[in-house]
XYZ file of C-alpha atoms in Angstrom:
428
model
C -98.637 257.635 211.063
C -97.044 260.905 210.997
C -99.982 263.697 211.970
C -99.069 267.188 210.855
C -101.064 268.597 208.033
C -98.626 270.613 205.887
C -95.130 269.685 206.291
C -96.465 266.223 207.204
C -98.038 265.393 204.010
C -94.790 264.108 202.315
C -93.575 262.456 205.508
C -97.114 260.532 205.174
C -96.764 259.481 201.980
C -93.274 258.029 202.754
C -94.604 256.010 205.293
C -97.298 254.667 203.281
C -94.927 253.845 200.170
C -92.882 251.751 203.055
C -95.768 250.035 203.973
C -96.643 249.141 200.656
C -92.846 247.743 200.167
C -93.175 245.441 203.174
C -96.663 244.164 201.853
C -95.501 243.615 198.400
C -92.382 241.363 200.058
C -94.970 239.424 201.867
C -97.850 238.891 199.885
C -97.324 235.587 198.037
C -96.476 233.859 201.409
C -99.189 235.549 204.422
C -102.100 237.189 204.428
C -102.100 240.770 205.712
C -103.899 242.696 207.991
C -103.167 246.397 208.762
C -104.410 247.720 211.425
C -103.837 251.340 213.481
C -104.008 255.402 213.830
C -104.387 256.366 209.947
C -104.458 259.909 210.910
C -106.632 259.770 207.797
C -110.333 258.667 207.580
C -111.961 256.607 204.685
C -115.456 258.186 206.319
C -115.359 262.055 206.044
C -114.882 264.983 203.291
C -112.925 264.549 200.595
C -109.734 266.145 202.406
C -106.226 265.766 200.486
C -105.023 262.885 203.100
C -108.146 261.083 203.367
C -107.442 261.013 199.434
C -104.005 259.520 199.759
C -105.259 257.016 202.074
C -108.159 255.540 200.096
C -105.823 255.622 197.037
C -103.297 253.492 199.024
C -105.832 251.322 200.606
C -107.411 250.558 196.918
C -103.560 250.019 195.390
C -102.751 247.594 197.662
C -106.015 245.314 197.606
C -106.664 246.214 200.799
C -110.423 246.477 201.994
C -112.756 246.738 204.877
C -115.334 243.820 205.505
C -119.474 244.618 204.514
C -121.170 246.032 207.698
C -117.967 248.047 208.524
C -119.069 250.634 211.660
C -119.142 254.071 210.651
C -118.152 255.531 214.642
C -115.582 258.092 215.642
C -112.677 256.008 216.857
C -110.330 259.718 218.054
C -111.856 262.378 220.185
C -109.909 265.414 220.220
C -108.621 267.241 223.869
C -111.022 270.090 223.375
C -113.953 267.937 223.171
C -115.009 269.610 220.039
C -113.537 267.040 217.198
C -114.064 263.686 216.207
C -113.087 261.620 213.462
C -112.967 257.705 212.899
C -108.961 257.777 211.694
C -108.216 254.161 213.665
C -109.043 251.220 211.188
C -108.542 247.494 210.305
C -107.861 246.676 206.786
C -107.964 243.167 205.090
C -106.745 241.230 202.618
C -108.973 240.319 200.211
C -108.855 236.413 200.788
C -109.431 237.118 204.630
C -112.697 238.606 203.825
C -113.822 236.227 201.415
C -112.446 233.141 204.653
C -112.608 234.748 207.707
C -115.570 237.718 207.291
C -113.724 239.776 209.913
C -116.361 241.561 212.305
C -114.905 245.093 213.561
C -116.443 246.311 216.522
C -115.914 250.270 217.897
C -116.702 250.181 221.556
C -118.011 252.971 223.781
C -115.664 255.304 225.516
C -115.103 253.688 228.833
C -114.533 256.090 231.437
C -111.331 255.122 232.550
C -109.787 255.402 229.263
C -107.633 258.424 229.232
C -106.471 258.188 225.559
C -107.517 260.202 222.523
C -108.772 256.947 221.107
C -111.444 254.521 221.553
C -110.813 250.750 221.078
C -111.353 248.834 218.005
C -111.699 245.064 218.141
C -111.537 243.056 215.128
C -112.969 239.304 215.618
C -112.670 236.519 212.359
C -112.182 232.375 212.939
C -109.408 231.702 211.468
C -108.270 228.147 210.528
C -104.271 228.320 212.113
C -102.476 224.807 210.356
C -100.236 223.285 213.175
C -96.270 223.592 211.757
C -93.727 221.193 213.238
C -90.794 222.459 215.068
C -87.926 222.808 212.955
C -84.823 220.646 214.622
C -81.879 221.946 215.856
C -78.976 220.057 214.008
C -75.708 219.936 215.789
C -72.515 218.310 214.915
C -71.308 215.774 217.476
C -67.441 215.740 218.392
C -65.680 213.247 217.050
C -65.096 210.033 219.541
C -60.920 209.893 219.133
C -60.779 207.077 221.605
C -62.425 204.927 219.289
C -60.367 206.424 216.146
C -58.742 203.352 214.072
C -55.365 204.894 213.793
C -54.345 202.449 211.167
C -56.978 203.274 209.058
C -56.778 206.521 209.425
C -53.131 207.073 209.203
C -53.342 204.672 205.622
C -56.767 206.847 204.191
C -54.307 210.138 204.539
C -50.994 208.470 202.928
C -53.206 207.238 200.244
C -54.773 210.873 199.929
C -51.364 212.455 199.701
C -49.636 209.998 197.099
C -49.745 211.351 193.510
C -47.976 210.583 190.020
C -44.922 211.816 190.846
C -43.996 209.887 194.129
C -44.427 213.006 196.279
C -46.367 213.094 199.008
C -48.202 216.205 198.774
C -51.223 218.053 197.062
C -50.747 219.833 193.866
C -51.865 223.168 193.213
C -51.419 226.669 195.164
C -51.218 226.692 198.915
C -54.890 228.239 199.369
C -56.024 224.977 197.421
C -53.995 222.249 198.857
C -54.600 223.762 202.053
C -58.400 222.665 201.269
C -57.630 219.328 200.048
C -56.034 219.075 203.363
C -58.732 219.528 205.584
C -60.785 217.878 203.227
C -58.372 214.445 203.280
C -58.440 214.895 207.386
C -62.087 214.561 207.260
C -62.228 212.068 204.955
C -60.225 209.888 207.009
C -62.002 210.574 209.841
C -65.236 209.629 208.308
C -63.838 205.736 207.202
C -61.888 205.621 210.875
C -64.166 207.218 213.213
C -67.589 205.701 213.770
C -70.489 208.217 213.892
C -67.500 210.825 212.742
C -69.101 214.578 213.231
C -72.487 213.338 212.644
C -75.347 215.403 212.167
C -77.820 215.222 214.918
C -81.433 216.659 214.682
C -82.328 218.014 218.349
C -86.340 218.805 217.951
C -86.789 221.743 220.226
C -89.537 222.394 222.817
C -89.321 225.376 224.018
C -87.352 228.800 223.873
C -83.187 229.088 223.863
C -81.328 225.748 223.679
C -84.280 223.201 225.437
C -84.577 220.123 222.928
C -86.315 217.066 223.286
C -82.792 214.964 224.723
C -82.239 217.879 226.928
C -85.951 217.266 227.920
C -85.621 213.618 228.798
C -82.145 214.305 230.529
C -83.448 216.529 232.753
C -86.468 214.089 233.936
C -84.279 211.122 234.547
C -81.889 213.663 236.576
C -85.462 214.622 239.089
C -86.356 211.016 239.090
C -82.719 210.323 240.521
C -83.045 213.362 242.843
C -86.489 212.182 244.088
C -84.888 208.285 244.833
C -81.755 209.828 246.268
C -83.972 211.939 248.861
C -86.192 209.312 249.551
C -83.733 206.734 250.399
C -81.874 209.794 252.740
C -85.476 210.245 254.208
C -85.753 206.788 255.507
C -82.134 206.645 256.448
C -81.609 203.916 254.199
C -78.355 203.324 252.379
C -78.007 205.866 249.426
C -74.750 205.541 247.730
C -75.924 204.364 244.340
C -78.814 206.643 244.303
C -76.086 209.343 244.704
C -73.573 207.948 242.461
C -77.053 207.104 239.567
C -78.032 210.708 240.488
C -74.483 212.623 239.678
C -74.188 210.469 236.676
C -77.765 211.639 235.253
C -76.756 215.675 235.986
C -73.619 215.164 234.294
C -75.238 213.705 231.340
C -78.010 216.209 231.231
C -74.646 219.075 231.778
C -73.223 217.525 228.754
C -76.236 217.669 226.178
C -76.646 221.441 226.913
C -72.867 222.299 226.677
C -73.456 220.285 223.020
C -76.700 222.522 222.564
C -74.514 225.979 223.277
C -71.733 225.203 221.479
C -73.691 224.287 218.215
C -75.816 227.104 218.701
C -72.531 229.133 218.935
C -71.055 227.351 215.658
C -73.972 228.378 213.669
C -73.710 231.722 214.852
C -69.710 232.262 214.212
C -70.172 230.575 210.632
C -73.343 233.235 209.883
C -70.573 235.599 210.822
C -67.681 234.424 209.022
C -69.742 234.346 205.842
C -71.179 237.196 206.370
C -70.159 240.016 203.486
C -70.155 243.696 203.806
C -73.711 243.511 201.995
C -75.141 241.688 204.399
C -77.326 243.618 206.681
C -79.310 241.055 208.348
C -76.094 239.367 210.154
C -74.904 242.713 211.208
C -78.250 244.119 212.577
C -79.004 240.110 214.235
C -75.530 241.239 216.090
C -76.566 244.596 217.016
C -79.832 243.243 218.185
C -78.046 240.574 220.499
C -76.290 243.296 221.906
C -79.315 245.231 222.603
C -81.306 242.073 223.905
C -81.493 241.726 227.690
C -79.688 238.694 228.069
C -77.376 237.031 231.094
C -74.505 236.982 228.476
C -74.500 240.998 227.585
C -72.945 243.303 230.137
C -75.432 246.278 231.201
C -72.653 248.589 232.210
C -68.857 248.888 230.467
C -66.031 251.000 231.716
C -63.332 252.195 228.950
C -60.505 253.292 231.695
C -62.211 255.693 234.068
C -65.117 256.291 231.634
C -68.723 254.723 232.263
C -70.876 253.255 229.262
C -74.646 251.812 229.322
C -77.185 251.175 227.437
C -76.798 252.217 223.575
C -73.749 253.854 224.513
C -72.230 250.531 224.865
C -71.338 249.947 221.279
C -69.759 253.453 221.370
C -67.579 251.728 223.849
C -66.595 248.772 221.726
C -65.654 250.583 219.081
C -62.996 253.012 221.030
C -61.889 249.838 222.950
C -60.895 248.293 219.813
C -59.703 251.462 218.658
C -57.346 251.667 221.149
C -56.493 248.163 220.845
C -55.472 249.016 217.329
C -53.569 252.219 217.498
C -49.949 252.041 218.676
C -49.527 254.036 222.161
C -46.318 254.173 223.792
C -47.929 253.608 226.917
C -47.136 249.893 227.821
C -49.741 249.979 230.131
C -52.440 250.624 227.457
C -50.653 249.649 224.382
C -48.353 245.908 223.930
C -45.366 247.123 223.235
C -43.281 243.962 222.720
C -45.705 242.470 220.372
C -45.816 245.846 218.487
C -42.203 245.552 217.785
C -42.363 241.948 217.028
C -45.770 242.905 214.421
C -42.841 245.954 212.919
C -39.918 243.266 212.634
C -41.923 241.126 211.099
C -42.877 243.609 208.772
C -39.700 244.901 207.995
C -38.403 241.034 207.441
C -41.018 241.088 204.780
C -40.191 244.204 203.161
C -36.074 243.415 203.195
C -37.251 239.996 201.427
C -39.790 241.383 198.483
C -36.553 243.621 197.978
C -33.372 241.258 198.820
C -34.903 238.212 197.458
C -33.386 236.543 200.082
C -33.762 233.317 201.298
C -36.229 232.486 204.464
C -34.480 229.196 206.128
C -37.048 226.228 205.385
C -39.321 224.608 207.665
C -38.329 221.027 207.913
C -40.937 218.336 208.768
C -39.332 217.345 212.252
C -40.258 221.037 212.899
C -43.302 220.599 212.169
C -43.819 217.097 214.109
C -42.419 219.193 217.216
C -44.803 221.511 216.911
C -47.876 219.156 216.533
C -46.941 216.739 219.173
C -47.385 220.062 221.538
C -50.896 221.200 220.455
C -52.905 220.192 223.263
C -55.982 217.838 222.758
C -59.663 218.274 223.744
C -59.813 221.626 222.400
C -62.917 222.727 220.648
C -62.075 222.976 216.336
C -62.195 225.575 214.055
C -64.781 227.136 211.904
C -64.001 224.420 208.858
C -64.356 221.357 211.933
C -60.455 220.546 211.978
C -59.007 220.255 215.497
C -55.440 219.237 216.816
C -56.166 215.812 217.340
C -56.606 215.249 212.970
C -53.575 216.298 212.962
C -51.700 214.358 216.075
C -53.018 210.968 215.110
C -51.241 211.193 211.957
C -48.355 213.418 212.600
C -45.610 211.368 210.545
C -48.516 211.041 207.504
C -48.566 215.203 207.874
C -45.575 216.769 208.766
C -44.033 216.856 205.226
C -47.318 218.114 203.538
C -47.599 220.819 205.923
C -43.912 221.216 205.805
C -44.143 221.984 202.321
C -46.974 223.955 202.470
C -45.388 226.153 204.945
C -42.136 226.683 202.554
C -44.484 227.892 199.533
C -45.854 230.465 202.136
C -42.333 231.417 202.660
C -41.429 231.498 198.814
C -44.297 233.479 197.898
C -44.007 235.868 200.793
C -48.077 235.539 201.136
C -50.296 233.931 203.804
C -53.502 233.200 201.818
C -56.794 234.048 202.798
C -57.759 230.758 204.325
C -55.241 231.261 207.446
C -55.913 234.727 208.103
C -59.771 233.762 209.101
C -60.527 234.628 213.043
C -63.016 235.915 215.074
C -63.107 238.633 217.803
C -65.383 237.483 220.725
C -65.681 239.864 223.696
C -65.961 237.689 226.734
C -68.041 239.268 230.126
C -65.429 238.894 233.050
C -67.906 238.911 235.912
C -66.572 240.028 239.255
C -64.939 237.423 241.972
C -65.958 237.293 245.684
């Protein structure tokens, strides 16, 4: 609590009207203790703090249990002052439960601080809360994708009243009833299609009960591998048993990151402008001393650590997003693609001329050369929805593609991305 006597008083009024904000948020769901250097005493003259203090403490609810000791708890430099200022204070249901007993204990002669230490001892009755489960999505199994099925579900999807294959509706909507028709027919073709798995956890990070068992059968294999080598006995299978179980075990925690991950981006993604808590859970993953964060960042010749390594972040991407001459700092090419491209635009809006049409063998080109196995994006569509049913597709997307082009807008839905720096961590 702040401690200087004039200019401080307002300052310690402050703190206590935050205090009293954080217990009013918390009151209907814990029970509080506060506890700490008051720099005020509810034991001495009626000073203008020790006022404050017993006003706050008697606003709040807060009190101290029967029996309380009446000790000095601070003992001033100069040996001449001491005041009891360091106190525990209850809620009223822990007294009336727990009948906390406060204890002030002798100054110990090793104990260099200004303060003496107050112990505070109550049984308290703690109810056991299960682990909450980590739910992950699993990737769908393609290889067992009925291609009929899934190829019919989608032309069914797509028919309408008309005879046209395609969604009604503008292009921000159909392009939802698209992903939304890819995942229904992956649901009726694909068993198990991006089911939800709970994952109980057991301990810190991404450790979960499968992760768990994984890793025991992989040291039971290790242990009958070496013991087989040991007695110079044939080990083959033990070997081949053993790299199976490590890959397995691998596998679940790649599964465990990436949903971990996943959750993460979407918190992101939805994230508004508003919404402190995603942007400070950022900043504090920054700040956290973790094997994924980078201690030390150089911006050209420049050396950033610590704090200072947001600083840096922001003029890297600064720089990233200025145009610089410099093709050594600065991509040039795609610059003057980005400025074309612009320019097209702007002749169009003006010219109203006509942007040649995408045609659905373009499209079908195009899919057939998206690469498979790739992880999806934030709404769970990846290139293989789209390859299994490429003759199904091509003429929605097609169409949808031309409507971008009439309308001379790329709605909202496309424009979604995320900006991951990625630690390079030196070779050799």
């Amino acid at each position: 609590m702040p401690s200087a006597q004039s200019s401080g008083d307002i300052e310690y009024k402050d703190t206590l009207d935050q205090i009293s904000e954080i217990m009013d948020k918390y009151r209907e769901t814990y029970q509080i203790i506060l506890c700490g250097d008051m720099n005020a005493s509810l034991h001495r003259d009626n000073r203008k703090r020790d006022t404050v203090f017993g006003e706050f403490k008697n606003i709040n609810n807060l009190h101290i249990p029967d029996g309380y000791p009446i000790k000095p708890t601070f003992f001033h430099h100069n040996g001449k002052y001491t005041s009891q200022i360091d106190y525990f204070l209850f809620d009223e249901r822990i007294i009336q439960q727990s009948n906390p007993n406060v204890k002030i204990a002798m100054r110990h002669p090793t104990n260099t601080s200004d303060h003496t230490l107050v112990t505070a001892n109550m049984a308290l009755k703690v109810k056991r809360c299960s682990l909450r489960p980590v739910k992950i999505y699993t990737r769908p199994n393609w290889r067992k994708c009925d291609k009929s099925l899934y190829k019919s579900t989608i032309e069914s999807s797509l028919d309408n009243t008309s005879g046209e294959k395609k969604f009604s509706g503008t292009v921000e909507s159909r392009i939802q009833k698209l992903e939304l028709t890819l995942h229904k027919a992956g649901t009726k073709s694909i068993p198990s299609y991006r089911k939800l798995k709970k994952l109980k956890s057991v301990g810190k990070g991404i450790w979960n009960s499968k992760i768990s068992q994984a890793s025991k059968e992989a040291k039971s294999a290790h242990r009958n591998w070496i013991d087989k080598t040991n007695k110079n006995q044939d080990a083959d299978q033990e070997k081949l048993a053993l790299k199976n179980k490590k890959r397995h075990l691998r596998q679940l925690q790649r599964q465990a990151h990436a949903s971990k991950k996943e959750k993460f981006i979407n918190e992101i993604m939805q994230a508004s402008e508003k919404d402190s808590k995603t942007f400070h859970k950022l900043i504090k993953q920054q700040r956290s001393n973790h094997s994924s964060n980078t201690d030390v960042l150089y911006i050209g010749n420049e050396k950033f650590e610590g704090e200072s390594i947001l600083k840096a972040w922001t003029i890297h991407f600064e720089k990233l997003g200025t145009p610089n001459h410099d093709k050594n700092i600065f991509d040039l090419e795609r610059f003057h693609l980005a400025k074309l491209q612009n320019d097209i635009i702007f002749e169009n809006q003006h010219s109203k001329k006509e942007i040649k049409q995408a045609t659905p063998e373009e499209v079908k080109s195009a899919i057939k050369n998206l690469s498979t196995g790739k992880t999806s994006d934030e709404n769970g569509i990846c290139s293989e929805h789209y390859k299994y049913a490429v003759d199904e597709l091509s003429e929605e997307i097609a169409s949808i593609i031309n409507d971008i082009f009439s309308d001379l807008d790329v709605p909202k839905n496309l424009k979604n991305g995320l900006l991951t720096p990625v630690l390079k961590k030196e070779e050799g």
